[in-house]
mmCIF file of C-alpha atoms and ligand atoms in Angstrom:
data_model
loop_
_atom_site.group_PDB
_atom_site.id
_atom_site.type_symbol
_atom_site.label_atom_id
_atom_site.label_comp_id
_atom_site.label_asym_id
_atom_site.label_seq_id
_atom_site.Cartn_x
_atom_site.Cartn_y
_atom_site.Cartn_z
ATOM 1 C CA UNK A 8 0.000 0.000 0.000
ATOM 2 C CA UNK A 9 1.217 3.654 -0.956
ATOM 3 C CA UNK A 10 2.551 5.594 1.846
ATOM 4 C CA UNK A 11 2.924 9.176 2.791
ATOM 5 C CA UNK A 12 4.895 12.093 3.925
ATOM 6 C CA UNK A 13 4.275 15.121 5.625
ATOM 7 C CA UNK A 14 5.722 16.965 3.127
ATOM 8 C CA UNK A 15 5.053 20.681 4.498
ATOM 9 C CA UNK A 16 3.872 22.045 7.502
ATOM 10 C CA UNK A 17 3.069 25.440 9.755
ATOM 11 C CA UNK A 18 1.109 26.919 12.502
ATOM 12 C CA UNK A 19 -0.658 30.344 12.552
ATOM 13 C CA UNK A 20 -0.969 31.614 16.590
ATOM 14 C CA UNK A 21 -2.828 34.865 17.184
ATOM 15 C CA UNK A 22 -1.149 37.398 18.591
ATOM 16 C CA UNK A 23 -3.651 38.269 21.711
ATOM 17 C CA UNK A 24 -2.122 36.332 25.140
ATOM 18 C CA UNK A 25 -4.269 35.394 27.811
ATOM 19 C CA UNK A 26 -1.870 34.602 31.392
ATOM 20 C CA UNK A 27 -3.627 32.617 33.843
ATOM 21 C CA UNK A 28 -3.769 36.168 35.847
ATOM 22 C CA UNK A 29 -6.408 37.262 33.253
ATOM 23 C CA UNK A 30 -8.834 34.961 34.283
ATOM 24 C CA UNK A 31 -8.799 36.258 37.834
ATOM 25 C CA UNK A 32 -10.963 39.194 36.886
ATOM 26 C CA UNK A 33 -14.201 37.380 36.465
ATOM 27 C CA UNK A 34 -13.776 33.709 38.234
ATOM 28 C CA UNK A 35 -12.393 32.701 41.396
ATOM 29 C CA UNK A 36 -8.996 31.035 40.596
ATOM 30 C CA UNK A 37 -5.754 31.774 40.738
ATOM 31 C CA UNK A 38 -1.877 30.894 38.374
ATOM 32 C CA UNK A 39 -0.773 28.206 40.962
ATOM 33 C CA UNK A 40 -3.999 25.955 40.668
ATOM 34 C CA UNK A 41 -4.313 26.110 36.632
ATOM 35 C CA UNK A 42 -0.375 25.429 36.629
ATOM 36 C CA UNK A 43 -0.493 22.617 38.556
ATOM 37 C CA UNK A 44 -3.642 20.738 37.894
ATOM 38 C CA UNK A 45 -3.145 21.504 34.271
ATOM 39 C CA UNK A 46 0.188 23.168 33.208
ATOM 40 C CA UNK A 47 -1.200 25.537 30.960
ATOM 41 C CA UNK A 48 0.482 28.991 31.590
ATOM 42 C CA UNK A 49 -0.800 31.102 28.855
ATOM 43 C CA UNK A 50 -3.114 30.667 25.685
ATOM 44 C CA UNK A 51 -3.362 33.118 22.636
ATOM 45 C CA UNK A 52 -7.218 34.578 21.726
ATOM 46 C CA UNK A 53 -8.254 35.154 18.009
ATOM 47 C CA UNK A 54 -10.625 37.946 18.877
ATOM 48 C CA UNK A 55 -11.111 39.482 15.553
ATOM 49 C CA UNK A 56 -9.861 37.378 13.314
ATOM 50 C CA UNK A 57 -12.039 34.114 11.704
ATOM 51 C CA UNK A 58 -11.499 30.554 11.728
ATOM 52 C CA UNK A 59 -11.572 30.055 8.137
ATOM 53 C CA UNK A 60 -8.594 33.205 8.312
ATOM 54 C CA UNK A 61 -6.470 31.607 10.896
ATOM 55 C CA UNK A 62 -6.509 28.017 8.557
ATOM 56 C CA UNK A 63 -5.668 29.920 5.474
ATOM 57 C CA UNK A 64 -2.656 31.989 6.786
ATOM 58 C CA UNK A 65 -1.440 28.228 8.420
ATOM 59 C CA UNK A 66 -1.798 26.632 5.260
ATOM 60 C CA UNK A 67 -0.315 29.546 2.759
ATOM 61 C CA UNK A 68 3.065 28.640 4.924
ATOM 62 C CA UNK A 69 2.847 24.595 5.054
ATOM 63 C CA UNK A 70 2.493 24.926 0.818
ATOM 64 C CA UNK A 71 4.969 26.932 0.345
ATOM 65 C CA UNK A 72 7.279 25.093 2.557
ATOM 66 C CA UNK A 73 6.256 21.738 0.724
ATOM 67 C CA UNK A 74 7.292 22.660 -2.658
ATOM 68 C CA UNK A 75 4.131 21.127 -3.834
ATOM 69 C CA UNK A 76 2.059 23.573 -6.015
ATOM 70 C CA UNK A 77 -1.651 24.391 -5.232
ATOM 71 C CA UNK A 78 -2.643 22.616 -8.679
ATOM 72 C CA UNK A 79 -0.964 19.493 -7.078
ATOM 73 C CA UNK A 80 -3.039 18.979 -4.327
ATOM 74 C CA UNK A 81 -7.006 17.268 -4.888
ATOM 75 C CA UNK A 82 -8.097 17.518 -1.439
ATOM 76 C CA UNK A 83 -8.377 20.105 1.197
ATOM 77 C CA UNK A 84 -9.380 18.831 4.649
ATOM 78 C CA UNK A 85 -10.567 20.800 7.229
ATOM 79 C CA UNK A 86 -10.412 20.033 10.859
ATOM 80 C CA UNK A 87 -12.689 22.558 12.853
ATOM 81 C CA UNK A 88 -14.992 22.224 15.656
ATOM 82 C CA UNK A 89 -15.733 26.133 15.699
ATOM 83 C CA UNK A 90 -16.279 26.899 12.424
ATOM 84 C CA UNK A 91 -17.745 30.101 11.654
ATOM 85 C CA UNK A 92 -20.688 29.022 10.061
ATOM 86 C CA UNK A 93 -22.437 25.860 9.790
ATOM 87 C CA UNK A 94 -22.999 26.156 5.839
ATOM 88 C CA UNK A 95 -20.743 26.135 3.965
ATOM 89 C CA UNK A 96 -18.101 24.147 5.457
ATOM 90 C CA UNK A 97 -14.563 26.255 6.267
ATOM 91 C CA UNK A 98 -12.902 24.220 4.159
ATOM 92 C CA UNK A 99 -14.553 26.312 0.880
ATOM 93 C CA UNK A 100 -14.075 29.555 2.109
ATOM 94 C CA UNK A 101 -10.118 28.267 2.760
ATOM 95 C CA UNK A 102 -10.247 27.177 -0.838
ATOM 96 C CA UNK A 103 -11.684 29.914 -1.913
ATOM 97 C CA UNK A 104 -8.999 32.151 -0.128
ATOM 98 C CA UNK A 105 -6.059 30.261 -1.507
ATOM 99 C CA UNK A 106 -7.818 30.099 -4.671
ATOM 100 C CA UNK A 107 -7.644 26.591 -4.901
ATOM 101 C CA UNK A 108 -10.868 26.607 -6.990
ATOM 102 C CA UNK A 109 -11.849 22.852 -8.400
ATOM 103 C CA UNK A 110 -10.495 20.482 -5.622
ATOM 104 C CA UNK A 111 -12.703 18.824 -3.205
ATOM 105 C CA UNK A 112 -12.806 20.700 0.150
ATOM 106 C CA UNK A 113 -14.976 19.532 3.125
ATOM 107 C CA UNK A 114 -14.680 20.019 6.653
ATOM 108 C CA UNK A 115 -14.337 16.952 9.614
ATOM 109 C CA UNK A 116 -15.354 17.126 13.221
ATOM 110 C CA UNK A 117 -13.429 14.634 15.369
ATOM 111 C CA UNK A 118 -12.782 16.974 17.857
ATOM 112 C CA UNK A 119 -9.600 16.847 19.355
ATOM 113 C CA UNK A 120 -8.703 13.662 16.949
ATOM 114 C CA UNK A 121 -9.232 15.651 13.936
ATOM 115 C CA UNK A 122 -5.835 16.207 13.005
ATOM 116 C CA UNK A 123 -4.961 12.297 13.279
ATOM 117 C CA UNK A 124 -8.461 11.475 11.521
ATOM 118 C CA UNK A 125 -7.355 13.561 8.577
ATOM 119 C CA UNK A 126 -4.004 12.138 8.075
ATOM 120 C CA UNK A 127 -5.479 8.613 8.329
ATOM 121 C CA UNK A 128 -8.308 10.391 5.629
ATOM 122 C CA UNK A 129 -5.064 11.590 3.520
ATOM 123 C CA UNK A 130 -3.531 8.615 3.611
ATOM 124 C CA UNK A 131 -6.711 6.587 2.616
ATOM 125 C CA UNK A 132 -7.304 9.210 -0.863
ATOM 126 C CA UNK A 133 -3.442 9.296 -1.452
ATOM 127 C CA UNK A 134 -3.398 5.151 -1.561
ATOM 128 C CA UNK A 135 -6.866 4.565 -3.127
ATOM 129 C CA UNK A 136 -4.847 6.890 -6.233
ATOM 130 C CA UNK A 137 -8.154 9.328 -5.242
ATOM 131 C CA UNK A 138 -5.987 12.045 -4.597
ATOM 132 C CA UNK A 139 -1.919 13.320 -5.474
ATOM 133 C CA UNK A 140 -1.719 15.605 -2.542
ATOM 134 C CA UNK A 141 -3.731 16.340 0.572
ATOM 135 C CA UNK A 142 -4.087 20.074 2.643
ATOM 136 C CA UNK A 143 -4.919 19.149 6.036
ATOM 137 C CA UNK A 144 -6.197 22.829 7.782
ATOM 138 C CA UNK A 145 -6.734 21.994 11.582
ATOM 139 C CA UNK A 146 -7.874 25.451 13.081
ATOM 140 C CA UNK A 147 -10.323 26.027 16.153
ATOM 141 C CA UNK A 148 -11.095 29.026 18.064
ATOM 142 C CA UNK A 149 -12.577 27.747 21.250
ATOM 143 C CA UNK A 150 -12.903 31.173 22.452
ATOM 144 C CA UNK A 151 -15.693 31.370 20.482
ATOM 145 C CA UNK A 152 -17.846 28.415 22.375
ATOM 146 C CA UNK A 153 -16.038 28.686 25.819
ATOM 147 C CA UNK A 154 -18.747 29.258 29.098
ATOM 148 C CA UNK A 155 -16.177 31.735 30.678
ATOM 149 C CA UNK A 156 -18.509 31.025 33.985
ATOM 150 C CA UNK A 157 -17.507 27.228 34.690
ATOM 151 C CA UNK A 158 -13.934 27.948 36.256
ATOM 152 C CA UNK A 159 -12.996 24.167 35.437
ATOM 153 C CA UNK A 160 -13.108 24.710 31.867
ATOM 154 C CA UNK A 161 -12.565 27.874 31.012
ATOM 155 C CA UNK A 162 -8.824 28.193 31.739
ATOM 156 C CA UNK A 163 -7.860 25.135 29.419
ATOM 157 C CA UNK A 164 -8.767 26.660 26.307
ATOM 158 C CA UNK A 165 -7.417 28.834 23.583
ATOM 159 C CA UNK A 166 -7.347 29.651 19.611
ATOM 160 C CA UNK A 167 -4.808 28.645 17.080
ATOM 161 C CA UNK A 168 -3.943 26.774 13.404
ATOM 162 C CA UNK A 169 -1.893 24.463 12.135
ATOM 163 C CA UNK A 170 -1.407 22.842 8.623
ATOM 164 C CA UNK A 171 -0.145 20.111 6.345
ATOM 165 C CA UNK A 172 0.587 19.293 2.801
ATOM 166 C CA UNK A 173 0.445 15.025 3.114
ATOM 167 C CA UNK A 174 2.216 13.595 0.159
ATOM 168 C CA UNK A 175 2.944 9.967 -1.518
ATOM 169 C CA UNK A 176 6.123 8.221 -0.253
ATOM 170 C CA UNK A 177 7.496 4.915 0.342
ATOM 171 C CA UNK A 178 7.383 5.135 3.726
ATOM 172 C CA UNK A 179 5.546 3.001 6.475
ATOM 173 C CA UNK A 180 2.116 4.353 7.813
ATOM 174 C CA UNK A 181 -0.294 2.672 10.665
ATOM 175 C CA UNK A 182 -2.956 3.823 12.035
ATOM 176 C CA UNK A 183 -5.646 2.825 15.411
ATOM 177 C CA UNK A 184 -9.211 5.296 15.262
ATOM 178 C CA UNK A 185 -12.154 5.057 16.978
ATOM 179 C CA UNK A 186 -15.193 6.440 18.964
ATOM 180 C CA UNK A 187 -17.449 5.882 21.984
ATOM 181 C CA UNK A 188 -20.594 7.470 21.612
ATOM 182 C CA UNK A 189 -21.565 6.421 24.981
ATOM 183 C CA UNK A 190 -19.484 9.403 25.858
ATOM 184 C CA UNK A 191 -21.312 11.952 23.775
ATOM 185 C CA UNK A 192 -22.706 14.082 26.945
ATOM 186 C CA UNK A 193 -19.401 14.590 28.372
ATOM 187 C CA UNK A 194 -17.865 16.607 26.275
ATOM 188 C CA UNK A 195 -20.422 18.855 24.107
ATOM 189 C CA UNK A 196 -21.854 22.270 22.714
ATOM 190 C CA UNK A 197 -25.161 23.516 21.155
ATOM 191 C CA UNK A 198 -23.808 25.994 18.668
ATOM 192 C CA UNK A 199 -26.862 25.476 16.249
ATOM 193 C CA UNK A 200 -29.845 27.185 17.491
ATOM 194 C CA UNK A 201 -32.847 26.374 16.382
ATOM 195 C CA UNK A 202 -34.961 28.959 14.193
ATOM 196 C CA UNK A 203 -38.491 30.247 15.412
ATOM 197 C CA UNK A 204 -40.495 27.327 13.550
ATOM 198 C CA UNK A 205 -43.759 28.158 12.521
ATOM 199 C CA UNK A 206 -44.816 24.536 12.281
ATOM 200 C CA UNK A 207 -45.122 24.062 16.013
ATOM 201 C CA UNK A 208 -47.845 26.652 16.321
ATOM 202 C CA UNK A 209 -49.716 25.366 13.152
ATOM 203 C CA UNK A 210 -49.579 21.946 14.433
ATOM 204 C CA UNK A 211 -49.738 22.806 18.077
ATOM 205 C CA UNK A 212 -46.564 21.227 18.855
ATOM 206 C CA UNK A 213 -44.463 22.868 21.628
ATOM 207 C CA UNK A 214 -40.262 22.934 21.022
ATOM 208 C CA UNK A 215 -38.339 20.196 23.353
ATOM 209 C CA UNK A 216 -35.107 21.960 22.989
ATOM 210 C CA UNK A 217 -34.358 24.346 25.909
ATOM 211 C CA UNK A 218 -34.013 27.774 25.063
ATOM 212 C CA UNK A 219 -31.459 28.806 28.014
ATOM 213 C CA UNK A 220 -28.841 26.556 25.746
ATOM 214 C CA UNK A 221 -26.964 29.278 24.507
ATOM 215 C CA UNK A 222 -24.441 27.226 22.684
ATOM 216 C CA UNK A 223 -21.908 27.198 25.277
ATOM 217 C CA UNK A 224 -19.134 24.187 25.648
ATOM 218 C CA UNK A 225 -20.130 21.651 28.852
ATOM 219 C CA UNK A 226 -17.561 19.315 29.991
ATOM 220 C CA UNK A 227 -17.343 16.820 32.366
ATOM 221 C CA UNK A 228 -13.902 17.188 33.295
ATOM 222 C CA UNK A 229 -13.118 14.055 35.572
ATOM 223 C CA UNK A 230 -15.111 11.684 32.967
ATOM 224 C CA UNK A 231 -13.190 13.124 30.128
ATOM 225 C CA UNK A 232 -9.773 12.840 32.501
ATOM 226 C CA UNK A 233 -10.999 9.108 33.166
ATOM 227 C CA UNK A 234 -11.012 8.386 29.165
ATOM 228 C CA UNK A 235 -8.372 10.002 28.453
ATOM 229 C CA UNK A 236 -5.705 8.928 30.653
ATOM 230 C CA UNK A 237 -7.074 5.176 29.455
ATOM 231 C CA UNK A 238 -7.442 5.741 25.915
ATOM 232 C CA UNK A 239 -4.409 7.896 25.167
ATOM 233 C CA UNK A 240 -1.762 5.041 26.408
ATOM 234 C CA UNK A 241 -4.291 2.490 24.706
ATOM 235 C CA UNK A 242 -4.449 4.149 21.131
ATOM 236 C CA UNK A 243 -0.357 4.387 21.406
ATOM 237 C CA UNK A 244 -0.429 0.551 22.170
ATOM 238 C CA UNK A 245 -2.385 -0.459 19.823
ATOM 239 C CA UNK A 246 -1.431 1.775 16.921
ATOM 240 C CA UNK A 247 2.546 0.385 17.530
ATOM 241 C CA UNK A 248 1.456 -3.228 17.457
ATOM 242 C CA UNK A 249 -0.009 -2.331 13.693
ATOM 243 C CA UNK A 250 3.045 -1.140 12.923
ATOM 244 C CA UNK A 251 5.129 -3.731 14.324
ATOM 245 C CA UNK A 252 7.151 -1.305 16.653
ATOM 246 C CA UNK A 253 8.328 -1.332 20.536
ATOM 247 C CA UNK A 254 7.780 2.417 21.937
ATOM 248 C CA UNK A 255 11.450 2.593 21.860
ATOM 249 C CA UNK A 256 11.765 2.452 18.161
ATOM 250 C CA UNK A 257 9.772 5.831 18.261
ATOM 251 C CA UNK A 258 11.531 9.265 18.468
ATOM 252 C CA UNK A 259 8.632 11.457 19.885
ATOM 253 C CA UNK A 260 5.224 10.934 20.443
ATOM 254 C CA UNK A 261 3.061 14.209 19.489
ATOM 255 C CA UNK A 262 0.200 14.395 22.077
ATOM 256 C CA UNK A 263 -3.187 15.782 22.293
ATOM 257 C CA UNK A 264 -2.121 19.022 24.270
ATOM 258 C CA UNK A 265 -5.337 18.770 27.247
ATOM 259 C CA UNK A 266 -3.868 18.692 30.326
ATOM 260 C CA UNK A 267 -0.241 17.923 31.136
ATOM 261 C CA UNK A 268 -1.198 15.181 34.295
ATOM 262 C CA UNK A 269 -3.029 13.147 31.239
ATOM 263 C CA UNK A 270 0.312 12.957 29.157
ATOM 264 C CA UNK A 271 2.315 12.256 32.748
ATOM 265 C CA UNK A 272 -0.141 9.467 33.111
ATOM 266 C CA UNK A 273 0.134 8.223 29.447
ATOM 267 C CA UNK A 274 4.025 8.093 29.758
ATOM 268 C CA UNK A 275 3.994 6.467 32.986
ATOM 269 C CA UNK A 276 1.466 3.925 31.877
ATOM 270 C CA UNK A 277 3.612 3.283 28.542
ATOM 271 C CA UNK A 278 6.842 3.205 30.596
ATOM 272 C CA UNK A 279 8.577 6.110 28.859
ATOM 273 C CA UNK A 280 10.259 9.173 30.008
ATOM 274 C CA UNK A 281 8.132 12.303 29.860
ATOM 275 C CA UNK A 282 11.308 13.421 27.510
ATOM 276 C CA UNK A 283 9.588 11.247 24.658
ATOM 277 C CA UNK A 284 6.288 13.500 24.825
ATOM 278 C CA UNK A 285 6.525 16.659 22.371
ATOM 279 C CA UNK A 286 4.796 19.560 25.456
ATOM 280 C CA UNK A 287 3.340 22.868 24.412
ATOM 281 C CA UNK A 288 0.819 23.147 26.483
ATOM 282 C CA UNK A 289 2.169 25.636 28.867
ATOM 283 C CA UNK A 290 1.719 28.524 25.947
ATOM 284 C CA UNK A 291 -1.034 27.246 23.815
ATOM 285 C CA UNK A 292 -3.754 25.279 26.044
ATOM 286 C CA UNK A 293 -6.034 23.245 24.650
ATOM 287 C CA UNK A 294 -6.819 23.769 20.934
ATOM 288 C CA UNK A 295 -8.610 20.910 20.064
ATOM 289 C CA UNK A 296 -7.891 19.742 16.666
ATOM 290 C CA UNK A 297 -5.381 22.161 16.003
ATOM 291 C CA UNK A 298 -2.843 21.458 19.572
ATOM 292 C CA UNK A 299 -1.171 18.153 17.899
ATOM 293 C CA UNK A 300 -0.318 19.728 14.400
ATOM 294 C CA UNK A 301 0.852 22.760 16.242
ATOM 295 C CA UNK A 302 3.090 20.793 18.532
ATOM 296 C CA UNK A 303 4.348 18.757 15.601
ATOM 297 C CA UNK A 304 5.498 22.019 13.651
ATOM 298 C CA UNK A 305 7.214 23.602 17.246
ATOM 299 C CA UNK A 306 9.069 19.990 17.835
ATOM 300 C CA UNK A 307 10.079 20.317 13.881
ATOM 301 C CA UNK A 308 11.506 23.464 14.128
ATOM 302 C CA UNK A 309 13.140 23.373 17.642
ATOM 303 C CA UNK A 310 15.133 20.049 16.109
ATOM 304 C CA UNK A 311 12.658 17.535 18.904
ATOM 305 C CA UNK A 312 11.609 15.945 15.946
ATOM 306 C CA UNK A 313 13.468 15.593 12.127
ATOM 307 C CA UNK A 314 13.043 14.547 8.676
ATOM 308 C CA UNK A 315 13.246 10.266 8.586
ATOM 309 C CA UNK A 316 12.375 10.437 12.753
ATOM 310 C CA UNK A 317 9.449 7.739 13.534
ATOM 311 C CA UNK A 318 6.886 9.543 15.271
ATOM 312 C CA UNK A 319 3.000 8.470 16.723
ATOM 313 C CA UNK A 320 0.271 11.310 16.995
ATOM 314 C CA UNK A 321 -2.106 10.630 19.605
ATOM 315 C CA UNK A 322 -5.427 12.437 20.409
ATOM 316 C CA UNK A 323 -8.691 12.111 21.817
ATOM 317 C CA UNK A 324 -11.652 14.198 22.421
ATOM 318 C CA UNK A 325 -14.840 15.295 22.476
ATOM 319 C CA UNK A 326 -17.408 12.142 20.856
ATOM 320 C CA UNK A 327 -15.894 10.674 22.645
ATOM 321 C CA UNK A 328 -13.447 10.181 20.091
ATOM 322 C CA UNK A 329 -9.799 8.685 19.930
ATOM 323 C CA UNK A 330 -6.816 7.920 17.638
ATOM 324 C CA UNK A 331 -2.834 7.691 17.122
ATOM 325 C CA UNK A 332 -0.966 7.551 13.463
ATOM 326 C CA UNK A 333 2.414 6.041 12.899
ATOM 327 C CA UNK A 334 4.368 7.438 10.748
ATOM 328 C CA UNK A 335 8.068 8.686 9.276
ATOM 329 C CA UNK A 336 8.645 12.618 9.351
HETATM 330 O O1 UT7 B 414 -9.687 18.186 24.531
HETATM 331 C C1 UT7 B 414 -10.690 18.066 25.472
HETATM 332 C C2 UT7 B 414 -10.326 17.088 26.455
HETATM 333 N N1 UT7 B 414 -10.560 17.590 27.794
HETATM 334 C C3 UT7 B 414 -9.792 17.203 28.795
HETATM 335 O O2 UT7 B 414 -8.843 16.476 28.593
HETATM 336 C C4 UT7 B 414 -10.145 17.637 30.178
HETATM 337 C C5 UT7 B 414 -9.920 16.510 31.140
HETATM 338 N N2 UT7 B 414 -10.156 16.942 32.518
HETATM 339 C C6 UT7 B 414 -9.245 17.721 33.175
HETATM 340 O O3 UT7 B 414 -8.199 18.070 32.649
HETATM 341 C C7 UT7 B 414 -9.545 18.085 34.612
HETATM 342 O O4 UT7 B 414 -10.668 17.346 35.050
HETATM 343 C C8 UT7 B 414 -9.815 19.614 34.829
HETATM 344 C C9 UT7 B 414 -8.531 20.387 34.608
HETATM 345 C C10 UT7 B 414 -10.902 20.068 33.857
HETATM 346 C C11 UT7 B 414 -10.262 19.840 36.266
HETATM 347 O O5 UT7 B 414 -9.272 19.323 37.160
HETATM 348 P P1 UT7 B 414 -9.688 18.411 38.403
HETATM 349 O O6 UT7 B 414 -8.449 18.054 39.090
HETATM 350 O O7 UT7 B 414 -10.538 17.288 37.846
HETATM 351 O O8 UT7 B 414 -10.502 19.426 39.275
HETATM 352 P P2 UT7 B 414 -12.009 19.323 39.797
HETATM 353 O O9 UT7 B 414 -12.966 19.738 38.724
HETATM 354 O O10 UT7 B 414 -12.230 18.006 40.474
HETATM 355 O O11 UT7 B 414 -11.995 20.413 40.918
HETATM 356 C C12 UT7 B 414 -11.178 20.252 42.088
HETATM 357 C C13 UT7 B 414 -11.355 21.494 42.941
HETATM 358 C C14 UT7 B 414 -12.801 21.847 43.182
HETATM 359 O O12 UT7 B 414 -12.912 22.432 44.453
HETATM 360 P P3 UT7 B 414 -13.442 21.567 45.707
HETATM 361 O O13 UT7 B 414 -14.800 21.103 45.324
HETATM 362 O O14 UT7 B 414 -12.462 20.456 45.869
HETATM 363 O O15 UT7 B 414 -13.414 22.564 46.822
HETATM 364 C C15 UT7 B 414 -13.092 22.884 42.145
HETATM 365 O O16 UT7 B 414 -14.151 23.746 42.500
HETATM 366 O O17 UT7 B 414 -10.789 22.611 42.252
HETATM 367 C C16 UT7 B 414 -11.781 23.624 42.108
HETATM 368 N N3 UT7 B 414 -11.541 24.304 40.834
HETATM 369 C C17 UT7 B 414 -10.780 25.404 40.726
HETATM 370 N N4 UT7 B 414 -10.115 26.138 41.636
HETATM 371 C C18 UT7 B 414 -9.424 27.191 41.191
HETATM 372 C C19 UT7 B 414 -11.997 23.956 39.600
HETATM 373 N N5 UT7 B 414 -11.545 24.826 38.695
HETATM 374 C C20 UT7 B 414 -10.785 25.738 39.357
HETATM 375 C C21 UT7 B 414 -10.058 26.858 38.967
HETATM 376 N N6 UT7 B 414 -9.396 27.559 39.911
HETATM 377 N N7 UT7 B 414 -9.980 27.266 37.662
#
């Protein structure tokens, strides 16, 4: 089967910095509880600036830096959970911004596994001969859908973009997905409000949906922590037994960037040294789909992780969903 390459890639932070001292304005908390219970230091807001903006200024960078031109690539993925509208999907208007007119665009929501869903996706079109080239655009503003009254939730997120030009190579490629829809309540947001229907009245129906749901992000933080700190080890596990690796055949393992005690956990459990785990966290938060491709393009250029390295992505999230990718930088 064909493999793949990342063959380009690059972030876009916004400029705006939120320090854990910002929050203490309008919650009760304080810098030595987020630090320690989640080592997250500071996170970057979009504020002005749209999702669909943030992916296209990411994924200008990642083309350019692949050498690939825009003709070359069939398929633009986009990994969003805040997208700024629900039609059309961000992925058109980042076509339509990097006039990339004619290839297929469409967007994914995997949550926090986005970025590792798409790559698996890219990987699937490249090998099926469906597609030369792939843009993966993984960019979130959780600003946007944050309830900046629950003090457990609202310090662990923050806005940001990453993106990557996925290319045929002969190089290996595994990859472990799944969901638990069991989970689905845990981790969740009503962003799509319903119009005023004027069917109920005609057919004297009254609406179930409750109208105080304004669209903010709920979390159950210890049943997410629970999940997580079993299924991130797990999806590691499972996806080095497809490729027929020990742990300590792998350079760095890119994590979901949620909350540093889950990646402690996951290294523990796997019996590595923290050292093996690419961190960010401590600047960026939680970015959902965007926090492993952002990571990945930090470790790349700080020298953590370089061209031929073996590295897993792991992530899980919101679905609940979960999934890790093998692969050779
Ligand atoms: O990509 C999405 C995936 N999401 C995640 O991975 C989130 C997973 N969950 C977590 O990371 C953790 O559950 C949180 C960071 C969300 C919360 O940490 P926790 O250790 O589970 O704290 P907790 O909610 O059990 O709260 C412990 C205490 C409580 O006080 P009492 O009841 O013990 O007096 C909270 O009220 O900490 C209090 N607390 C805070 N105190 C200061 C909760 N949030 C804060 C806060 N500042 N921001």
């Amino acid at each position: 089967m064909q493999g793949i390459k990342i063959s380009g890639i690059a972030s876009y932070i916004p400029e705006t910095v939120i320090e854990n001292d910002d929050y203490t304005s309008f919650i009760e908390t304080n810098n030595e509880w987020i630090t320690t219970r989640t080592g997250i230091n500071t996170r970057h807001c979009a504020l002005n600036m749209p999702t669909w903006k943030m992916g296209s200024l990411a994924a200008e960078k990642a083309i350019e830096e692949s050498g690939i031109s825009k003709e070359e690539i069939d398929l633009i993925i986009c990994t969003t959970v805040t997208p700024d509208t629900l039609i059309p999907s961000t992925a058109c208007y980042i076509q339509n911004e990097l006039q990339m007119f004619g290839c297929m665009a469409f967007d994914i929501n995997c949550a926090c596994s986005g970025f590792v869903y798409a790559v698996d996706m890219a990987h699937k079109y490249i090998s099926a001969g469906a597609a030369r080239n792939v843009l993966i655009v993984s960019s979130e503003q959780l600003t946007k859908v944050t309830d900046y009254t629950d003090r457990a939730s609202c310090i662990l997120f923050g806005d940001g973009a990453a993106s990557a030009v996925i290319s045929p190579a002969d190089r290996p490629f595994s990859s472990f997905l799944g969901a638990d829809g069991r989970g689905a309540g845990f981790l969740r947001a009503t962003s799509v409000k319903p119009v005023p229907n004027p069917f109920f009245a005609l057919k004297g129906a009254e609406p179930d949906y409750d109208p105080a749901d304004n669209g903010k992000l709920y979390q159950d933080g210890k049943e997410v922590y629970k999940f997580a700190v079993a299924m991130m080890p797990q999806a590691v596990k499972n996806v080095l037994e497809k490729a027929g690796l020990s742990v300590n055949e792998v350079t760095r393992i890119i994590p979901h960037q949620a909350n540093v005690r889950i990646i402690q956990t996951a290294a523990s459990n796997l019996g590595v040294d923290m050292d093996k785990f690419y961190l960010n966290i401590q600047k960026y938060g939680n970015t959902s789909s965007a926090s492993i491709p952002i990571a990945l393009t930090e470790a790349i250029e700080t020298g953590a992780v370089k061209r031929g390295d073996r590295i897993v992505l792991v992530g899980f999230g919101a679905g609940l969903t979960y999934g890790a990718v093998c692969l050779e930088y």
